[in-house]
PDB file of C-alpha atoms in Angstrom:
ATOM      1  CA  MET A   1      36.329 102.218 140.936  1.00 77.00           C
ATOM      2  CA  CYS A   2      34.163 103.115 144.218  1.00 84.00           C
ATOM      3  CA  GLY A   3      35.934 106.126 145.659  1.00 83.00           C
ATOM      4  CA  LYS A   4      37.030 104.172 148.823  1.00 87.00           C
ATOM      5  CA  PRO A   5      40.652 104.835 150.176  1.00 86.00           C
ATOM      6  CA  ILE A   6      43.586 102.794 149.095  1.00 88.00           C
ATOM      7  CA  GLN A   7      45.048 100.421 151.495  1.00 89.00           C
ATOM      8  CA  TYR A   8      48.563  98.934 151.336  1.00 89.00           C
ATOM      9  CA  PHE A   9      49.706  95.411 152.618  1.00 90.00           C
ATOM     10  CA  GLU A  10      53.040  94.493 154.080  1.00 84.00           C
ATOM     11  CA  GLN A  11      52.985  91.270 151.742  1.00 89.00           C
ATOM     12  CA  ALA A  12      51.722  90.737 148.274  1.00 90.00           C
ATOM     13  CA  LYS A  13      48.260  89.138 147.957  1.00 91.00           C
ATOM     14  CA  LYS A  14      46.617  87.591 144.822  1.00 93.00           C
ATOM     15  CA  MET A  15      44.219  90.044 143.299  1.00 91.00           C
ATOM     16  CA  GLU A  16      41.894  90.092 140.337  1.00 93.00           C
ATOM     17  CA  CYS A  17      41.858  93.272 138.445  1.00 92.00           C
ATOM     18  CA  VAL A  18      38.301  94.519 138.255  1.00 92.00           C
ATOM     19  CA  ILE A  19      38.592  95.685 134.634  1.00 92.00           C
ATOM     20  CA  CYS A  20      40.680  93.129 132.745  1.00 93.00           C
ATOM     21  CA  HIS A  21      39.878  90.178 135.321  1.00 94.00           C
ATOM     22  CA  GLN A  22      43.592  88.900 135.157  1.00 93.00           C
ATOM     23  CA  GLN A  23      45.156  87.674 138.391  1.00 93.00           C
ATOM     24  CA  PHE A  24      48.116  89.671 139.815  1.00 89.00           C
ATOM     25  CA  GLU A  25      50.279  89.758 142.866  1.00 89.00           C
ATOM     26  CA  SER A  26      49.530  93.188 144.551  1.00 89.00           C
ATOM     27  CA  TYR A  27      50.321  95.157 147.628  1.00 86.00           C
ATOM     28  CA  ALA A  28      47.322  97.453 147.402  1.00 88.00           C
ATOM     29  CA  SER A  29      43.595  97.462 146.939  1.00 90.00           C
ATOM     30  CA  CYS A  30      40.798  99.856 148.133  1.00 89.00           C
ATOM     31  CA  GLU A  31      39.112  99.277 151.499  1.00 91.00           C
ATOM     32  CA  ASP A  32      36.407  97.185 149.702  1.00 90.00           C
ATOM     33  CA  GLY A  33      39.057  95.032 147.997  1.00 90.00           C
ATOM     34  CA  HIS A  34      38.771  96.512 144.566  1.00 91.00           C
ATOM     35  CA  TYR A  35      42.055  96.275 142.588  1.00 89.00           C
ATOM     36  CA  VAL A  36      43.096  97.726 139.309  1.00 91.00           C
ATOM     37  CA  CYS A  37      46.146  96.509 137.613  1.00 88.00           C
ATOM     38  CA  ASP A  38      48.989  99.053 136.472  1.00 84.00           C
ATOM     39  CA  SER A  39      48.086  98.421 132.660  1.00 86.00           C
ATOM     40  CA  CYS A  40      44.427  99.098 133.049  1.00 87.00           C
ATOM     41  CA  HIS A  41      45.094 102.140 135.308  1.00 84.00           C
ATOM     42  CA  ALA A  42      47.573 103.826 133.001  1.00 83.00           C
ATOM     43  CA  GLU A  43      46.261 102.717 129.628  1.00 87.00           C
ATOM     44  CA  LYS A  44      44.325 105.957 128.628  1.00 92.00           C
ATOM     45  CA  GLY A  45      46.736 108.303 130.373  1.00 93.00           C
ATOM     46  CA  ILE A  46      49.729 106.767 128.410  1.00 95.00           C
ATOM     47  CA  GLN A  47      47.796 107.682 125.226  1.00 95.00           C
ATOM     48  CA  VAL A  48      47.349 111.148 126.574  1.00 97.00           C
ATOM     49  CA  ILE A  49      50.995 111.397 127.143  1.00 97.00           C
ATOM     50  CA  MET A  50      52.127 110.062 123.740  1.00 97.00           C
ATOM     51  CA  ASP A  51      49.751 112.351 121.878  1.00 97.00           C
ATOM     52  CA  GLY A  52      50.614 115.328 123.982  1.00 98.00           C
ATOM     53  CA  CYS A  53      54.255 114.954 123.534  1.00 98.00           C
ATOM     54  CA  LYS A  54      54.226 114.474 119.832  1.00 97.00           C
ATOM     55  CA  LYS A  55      52.104 117.687 119.295  1.00 97.00           C
ATOM     56  CA  THR A  56      53.796 120.019 121.638  1.00 97.00           C
ATOM     57  CA  SER A  57      56.534 122.393 120.564  1.00 97.00           C
ATOM     58  CA  SER A  58      57.496 123.350 124.051  1.00 97.00           C
ATOM     59  CA  ALA A  59      61.048 123.166 125.256  1.00 97.00           C
ATOM     60  CA  ASP A  60      60.139 123.312 128.885  1.00 98.00           C
ATOM     61  CA  PRO A  61      59.463 119.824 130.508  1.00 98.00           C
ATOM     62  CA  ILE A  62      57.684 121.237 133.612  1.00 98.00           C
ATOM     63  CA  ARG A  63      55.311 123.011 131.265  1.00 97.00           C
ATOM     64  CA  ILE A  64      54.714 119.783 129.219  1.00 98.00           C
ATOM     65  CA  VAL A  65      53.929 117.686 132.321  1.00 98.00           C
ATOM     66  CA  GLN A  66      51.671 120.440 133.795  1.00 97.00           C
ATOM     67  CA  GLU A  67      49.567 120.465 130.622  1.00 97.00           C
ATOM     68  CA  LEU A  68      49.403 116.707 130.582  1.00 98.00           C
ATOM     69  CA  MET A  69      48.383 116.735 134.417  1.00 97.00           C
ATOM     70  CA  GLU A  70      45.334 118.731 133.491  1.00 96.00           C
ATOM     71  CA  ASP A  71      43.840 115.710 131.445  1.00 95.00           C
ATOM     72  CA  LEU A  72      41.189 113.623 133.341  1.00 93.00           C
ATOM     73  CA  TYR A  73      43.301 110.334 132.759  1.00 94.00           C
ATOM     74  CA  ILE A  74      46.330 111.563 134.404  1.00 95.00           C
ATOM     75  CA  TYR A  75      45.528 110.730 137.796  1.00 92.00           C
ATOM     76  CA  MET A  76      46.795 112.304 141.045  1.00 93.00           C
ATOM     77  CA  HIS A  77      49.044 109.245 141.517  1.00 93.00           C
ATOM     78  CA  GLY A  78      49.846 106.306 139.306  1.00 92.00           C
ATOM     79  CA  PRO A  79      52.325 104.583 136.966  1.00 94.00           C
ATOM     80  CA  GLU A  80      51.569 106.775 134.069  1.00 96.00           C
ATOM     81  CA  HIS A  81      53.955 109.123 135.823  1.00 97.00           C
ATOM     82  CA  HIS A  82      56.716 106.581 135.201  1.00 97.00           C
ATOM     83  CA  ILE A  83      56.375 107.210 131.442  1.00 98.00           C
ATOM     84  CA  MET A  84      55.413 110.997 131.669  1.00 98.00           C
ATOM     85  CA  VAL A  85      58.680 112.252 133.242  1.00 98.00           C
ATOM     86  CA  GLY A  86      60.815 110.602 130.672  1.00 98.00           C
ATOM     87  CA  ALA A  87      58.554 111.504 127.689  1.00 98.00           C
ATOM     88  CA  ALA A  88      58.393 115.210 128.679  1.00 98.00           C
ATOM     89  CA  LEU A  89      62.164 115.240 128.930  1.00 98.00           C
ATOM     90  CA  LEU A  90      62.802 113.627 125.723  1.00 98.00           C
ATOM     91  CA  THR A  91      60.363 115.977 123.987  1.00 98.00           C
ATOM     92  CA  ALA A  92      61.802 119.140 125.584  1.00 98.00           C
ATOM     93  CA  TYR A  93      65.385 117.999 124.553  1.00 98.00           C
ATOM     94  CA  HIS A  94      64.173 117.363 120.988  1.00 98.00           C
ATOM     95  CA  ASN A  95      62.512 120.794 120.975  1.00 97.00           C
ATOM     96  CA  CYS A  96      65.618 122.585 122.285  1.00 95.00           C
ATOM     97  CA  GLY A  97      67.551 121.303 119.222  1.00 94.00           C
ATOM     98  CA  GLY A  98      68.950 118.182 120.649  1.00 94.00           C
ATOM     99  CA  GLU A  99      69.516 115.229 118.132  1.00 93.00           C
ATOM    100  CA  LEU A 100      66.839 112.674 118.798  1.00 94.00           C
ATOM    101  CA  GLU A 101      64.375 110.716 116.707  1.00 97.00           C
ATOM    102  CA  LEU A 102      61.580 111.814 118.974  1.00 97.00           C
ATOM    103  CA  GLU A 103      58.699 109.476 117.786  1.00 97.00           C
ATOM    104  CA  ALA A 104      60.980 106.337 118.184  1.00 98.00           C
ATOM    105  CA  ALA A 105      62.366 107.458 121.502  1.00 98.00           C
ATOM    106  CA  LEU A 106      58.751 108.181 122.974  1.00 98.00           C
ATOM    107  CA  GLU A 107      57.724 104.730 121.895  1.00 98.00           C
ATOM    108  CA  GLU A 108      60.760 103.155 123.635  1.00 98.00           C
ATOM    109  CA  MET A 109      60.073 105.316 126.779  1.00 98.00           C
ATOM    110  CA  LYS A 110      56.368 103.922 126.644  1.00 97.00           C
ATOM    111  CA  VAL A 111      57.785 100.362 126.655  1.00 97.00           C
ATOM    112  CA  ARG A 112      60.348 100.841 129.372  1.00 98.00           C
ATOM    113  CA  GLY A 113      58.189 102.911 131.572  1.00 97.00           C
ATOM    114  CA  SER A 114      55.279 100.605 131.320  1.00 95.00           C
ATOM    115  CA  GLN A 115      57.383  97.874 132.887  1.00 95.00           C
ATOM    116  CA  TYR A 116      58.036  99.755 136.234  1.00 95.00           C
ATOM    117  CA  PRO A 117      55.447  98.755 138.861  1.00 92.00           C
ATOM    118  CA  GLY A 118      53.380 101.468 140.684  1.00 91.00           C
ATOM    119  CA  GLY A 119      54.145 101.777 144.323  1.00 90.00           C
ATOM    120  CA  SER A 120      57.791 100.919 143.963  1.00 93.00           C
ATOM    121  CA  CYS A 121      58.761 104.259 145.718  1.00 94.00           C
ATOM    122  CA  GLY A 122      57.828 102.600 148.979  1.00 93.00           C
ATOM    123  CA  LEU A 123      58.013  98.928 148.202  1.00 91.00           C
ATOM    124  CA  TRP A 124      61.319  98.936 146.514  1.00 94.00           C
ATOM    125  CA  GLY A 125      62.803 102.215 147.770  1.00 96.00           C
ATOM    126  CA  CYS A 126      63.282 103.601 144.173  1.00 97.00           C
ATOM    127  CA  CYS A 127      60.640 106.124 142.981  1.00 97.00           C
ATOM    128  CA  GLY A 128      59.427 105.572 139.327  1.00 97.00           C
ATOM    129  CA  ALA A 129      59.871 109.385 138.575  1.00 98.00           C
ATOM    130  CA  ALA A 130      63.628 108.979 139.311  1.00 98.00           C
ATOM    131  CA  VAL A 131      63.830 105.672 137.351  1.00 98.00           C
ATOM    132  CA  SER A 132      62.101 107.560 134.515  1.00 98.00           C
ATOM    133  CA  THR A 133      64.929 110.173 134.338  1.00 98.00           C
ATOM    134  CA  GLY A 134      67.251 107.239 134.065  1.00 98.00           C
ATOM    135  CA  MET A 135      65.353 105.650 131.410  1.00 98.00           C
ATOM    136  CA  PHE A 136      65.432 109.117 129.546  1.00 98.00           C
ATOM    137  CA  MET A 137      69.244 109.248 129.883  1.00 98.00           C
ATOM    138  CA  SER A 138      69.641 105.686 128.715  1.00 98.00           C
ATOM    139  CA  ILE A 139      67.372 106.200 125.613  1.00 98.00           C
ATOM    140  CA  LEU A 140      69.166 109.470 124.846  1.00 97.00           C
ATOM    141  CA  THR A 141      72.723 107.959 125.111  1.00 98.00           C
ATOM    142  CA  LYS A 142      71.926 104.582 123.678  1.00 97.00           C
ATOM    143  CA  ALA A 143      72.910 102.912 127.032  1.00 98.00           C
ATOM    144  CA  THR A 144      72.988  99.269 127.406  1.00 97.00           C
ATOM    145  CA  PRO A 145      74.469  97.103 130.392  1.00 97.00           C
ATOM    146  CA  LEU A 146      77.649  96.810 128.126  1.00 97.00           C
ATOM    147  CA  THR A 147      78.260 100.415 127.483  1.00 97.00           C
ATOM    148  CA  GLY A 148      80.658 102.667 129.330  1.00 97.00           C
ATOM    149  CA  ARG A 149      79.978 106.445 129.725  1.00 97.00           C
ATOM    150  CA  SER A 150      76.272 106.071 128.733  1.00 98.00           C
ATOM    151  CA  TRP A 151      75.874 103.441 131.382  1.00 98.00           C
ATOM    152  CA  ARG A 152      77.464 105.818 133.991  1.00 98.00           C
ATOM    153  CA  LEU A 153      75.075 108.619 132.985  1.00 98.00           C
ATOM    154  CA  ALA A 154      71.985 106.673 133.135  1.00 98.00           C
ATOM    155  CA  ASN A 155      72.742 105.300 136.635  1.00 98.00           C
ATOM    156  CA  ARG A 156      73.980 108.785 137.848  1.00 98.00           C
ATOM    157  CA  MET A 157      70.721 110.356 136.465  1.00 98.00           C
ATOM    158  CA  THR A 158      68.619 108.033 138.427  1.00 98.00           C
ATOM    159  CA  ALA A 159      70.791 108.414 141.554  1.00 98.00           C
ATOM    160  CA  ARG A 160      70.490 112.266 141.510  1.00 98.00           C
ATOM    161  CA  SER A 161      66.894 112.379 140.948  1.00 98.00           C
ATOM    162  CA  LEU A 162      66.177 109.836 143.729  1.00 98.00           C
ATOM    163  CA  ALA A 163      68.447 111.615 146.148  1.00 98.00           C
ATOM    164  CA  ALA A 164      66.564 114.821 145.631  1.00 98.00           C
ATOM    165  CA  ILE A 165      63.242 113.060 145.904  1.00 98.00           C
ATOM    166  CA  ALA A 166      64.191 111.307 149.144  1.00 97.00           C
ATOM    167  CA  GLU A 167      65.386 114.707 150.653  1.00 97.00           C
ATOM    168  CA  LEU A 168      61.940 116.042 150.480  1.00 96.00           C
ATOM    169  CA  GLY A 169      60.682 113.139 152.493  1.00 95.00           C
ATOM    170  CA  GLY A 170      57.324 111.147 152.372  1.00 93.00           C
ATOM    171  CA  PRO A 171      54.662 110.235 151.944  1.00 95.00           C
ATOM    172  CA  ARG A 172      54.801 109.748 148.253  1.00 92.00           C
ATOM    173  CA  CYS A 173      53.223 112.330 145.944  1.00 97.00           C
ATOM    174  CA  CYS A 174      53.734 111.740 142.086  1.00 97.00           C
ATOM    175  CA  LYS A 175      53.368 115.272 141.220  1.00 97.00           C
ATOM    176  CA  ARG A 176      56.165 116.460 143.799  1.00 98.00           C
ATOM    177  CA  ASN A 177      58.323 113.641 142.632  1.00 98.00           C
ATOM    178  CA  THR A 178      57.759 114.399 138.906  1.00 98.00           C
ATOM    179  CA  TYR A 179      58.783 118.031 139.360  1.00 98.00           C
ATOM    180  CA  THR A 180      61.743 117.125 141.438  1.00 98.00           C
ATOM    181  CA  ALA A 181      63.131 114.532 139.042  1.00 98.00           C
ATOM    182  CA  ILE A 182      62.707 116.708 135.968  1.00 98.00           C
ATOM    183  CA  LYS A 183      64.668 119.520 137.714  1.00 98.00           C
ATOM    184  CA  GLU A 184      67.542 117.279 138.370  1.00 98.00           C
ATOM    185  CA  ALA A 185      67.451 115.867 134.658  1.00 98.00           C
ATOM    186  CA  VAL A 186      67.485 119.365 133.433  1.00 98.00           C
ATOM    187  CA  LYS A 187      70.637 120.120 135.454  1.00 98.00           C
ATOM    188  CA  LEU A 188      72.570 117.010 134.297  1.00 98.00           C
ATOM    189  CA  VAL A 189      71.745 117.573 130.635  1.00 98.00           C
ATOM    190  CA  LYS A 190      73.152 120.989 130.703  1.00 97.00           C
ATOM    191  CA  GLU A 191      76.126 119.923 132.598  1.00 97.00           C
ATOM    192  CA  GLU A 192      77.052 116.850 130.344  1.00 97.00           C
ATOM    193  CA  PHE A 193      75.581 118.046 126.955  1.00 96.00           C
ATOM    194  CA  GLY A 194      75.412 121.827 127.026  1.00 95.00           C
ATOM    195  CA  ILE A 195      71.758 121.846 126.084  1.00 96.00           C
ATOM    196  CA  GLU A 196      69.682 123.884 128.203  1.00 95.00           C
ATOM    197  CA  MET A 197      65.947 123.039 128.663  1.00 95.00           C
ATOM    198  CA  LYS A 198      63.969 125.983 130.056  1.00 90.00           C
ATOM    199  CA  ILE A 199      62.063 125.423 133.308  1.00 95.00           C
ATOM    200  CA  PRO A 200      60.052 128.038 135.354  1.00 95.00           C
ATOM    201  CA  GLU A 201      62.095 129.611 138.341  1.00 93.00           C
ATOM    202  CA  THR A 202      59.206 128.972 140.647  1.00 95.00           C
ATOM    203  CA  ILE A 203      57.191 125.701 140.221  1.00 96.00           C
ATOM    204  CA  ARG A 204      53.687 125.764 141.618  1.00 96.00           C
ATOM    205  CA  CYS A 205      51.498 122.758 142.009  1.00 96.00           C
ATOM    206  CA  ASN A 206      47.642 123.119 141.750  1.00 92.00           C
ATOM    207  CA  HIS A 207      46.739 119.423 142.655  1.00 94.00           C
ATOM    208  CA  SER A 208      47.026 119.759 146.486  1.00 93.00           C
ATOM    209  CA  GLU A 209      43.388 119.244 147.046  1.00 91.00           C
ATOM    210  CA  GLU A 210      43.500 116.010 145.148  1.00 91.00           C
ATOM    211  CA  ASN A 211      46.162 114.653 147.320  1.00 92.00           C
ATOM    212  CA  GLN A 212      45.165 113.315 150.900  1.00 89.00           C
ATOM    213  CA  GLN A 213      48.809 113.147 151.936  1.00 92.00           C
ATOM    214  CA  CYS A 214      49.703 116.307 150.615  1.00 95.00           C
ATOM    215  CA  LEU A 215      52.925 117.896 152.685  1.00 95.00           C
ATOM    216  CA  LYS A 216      51.252 121.479 152.306  1.00 95.00           C
ATOM    217  CA  LYS A 217      53.754 124.093 153.291  1.00 93.00           C
ATOM    218  CA  HIS A 218      56.492 121.512 153.586  1.00 95.00           C
ATOM    219  CA  CYS A 219      56.319 120.938 149.936  1.00 96.00           C
ATOM    220  CA  PRO A 220      58.410 123.284 147.872  1.00 96.00           C
ATOM    221  CA  TYR A 221      55.584 123.397 145.041  1.00 97.00           C
ATOM    222  CA  PHE A 222      52.789 123.941 147.440  1.00 95.00           C
ATOM    223  CA  GLN A 223      50.678 127.117 146.633  1.00 88.00           C
ATOM    224  CA  LEU A 224      49.536 129.149 149.619  1.00 72.00           C
ATOM    225  CA  GLY A 225      45.863 129.312 149.793  1.00 60.00           C
ATOM    226  CA  THR A 226      45.171 125.951 148.394  1.00 54.00           C
TER     227      THR A 226
END
């Protein structure tokens, strides 16, 4: 809202969203105390994701997210990524010939991803990009708490994505985590279902200048010279 840096708290504080004016418990605000809730933060970005995924014919989930990331309302960091990862995977899977009612799957991804809080990577120890791949797998396989193989696959998916994200280290980067989680999902889908979503051999990020905590040369997606 004002351009000031975000600060995080060790304990939740009662905050009022400066857009919708509802009260929330939050672990973050800007240095001047401004707070925007996850729903207001992600609202326009979520619509961008839904529209983009319904229109694209791409079978490459990395290309899909990179095109979405160019939109003004997909911010450098934010809970919209918790929906975008799974939505791009569902779309690419469908466009590869996988059996899936795409529009219904995307709407379910929107519902589930919207429930996962921003900042959970650090506060809960479970990045939303990784959880988004688990949601993707759950929707794809129709997993519930009472199913067998599909329950295993959904949890295995999240675990694989999370392990790969953790291996790269912090601080958080929603772009880095998105690419990493998608790569793991593409591998698991090929292993389990024999459907191969195409992704680039080399992934390059062009958002480094937007990220004050960019790992630069220590990030596998960093472009030299940026």
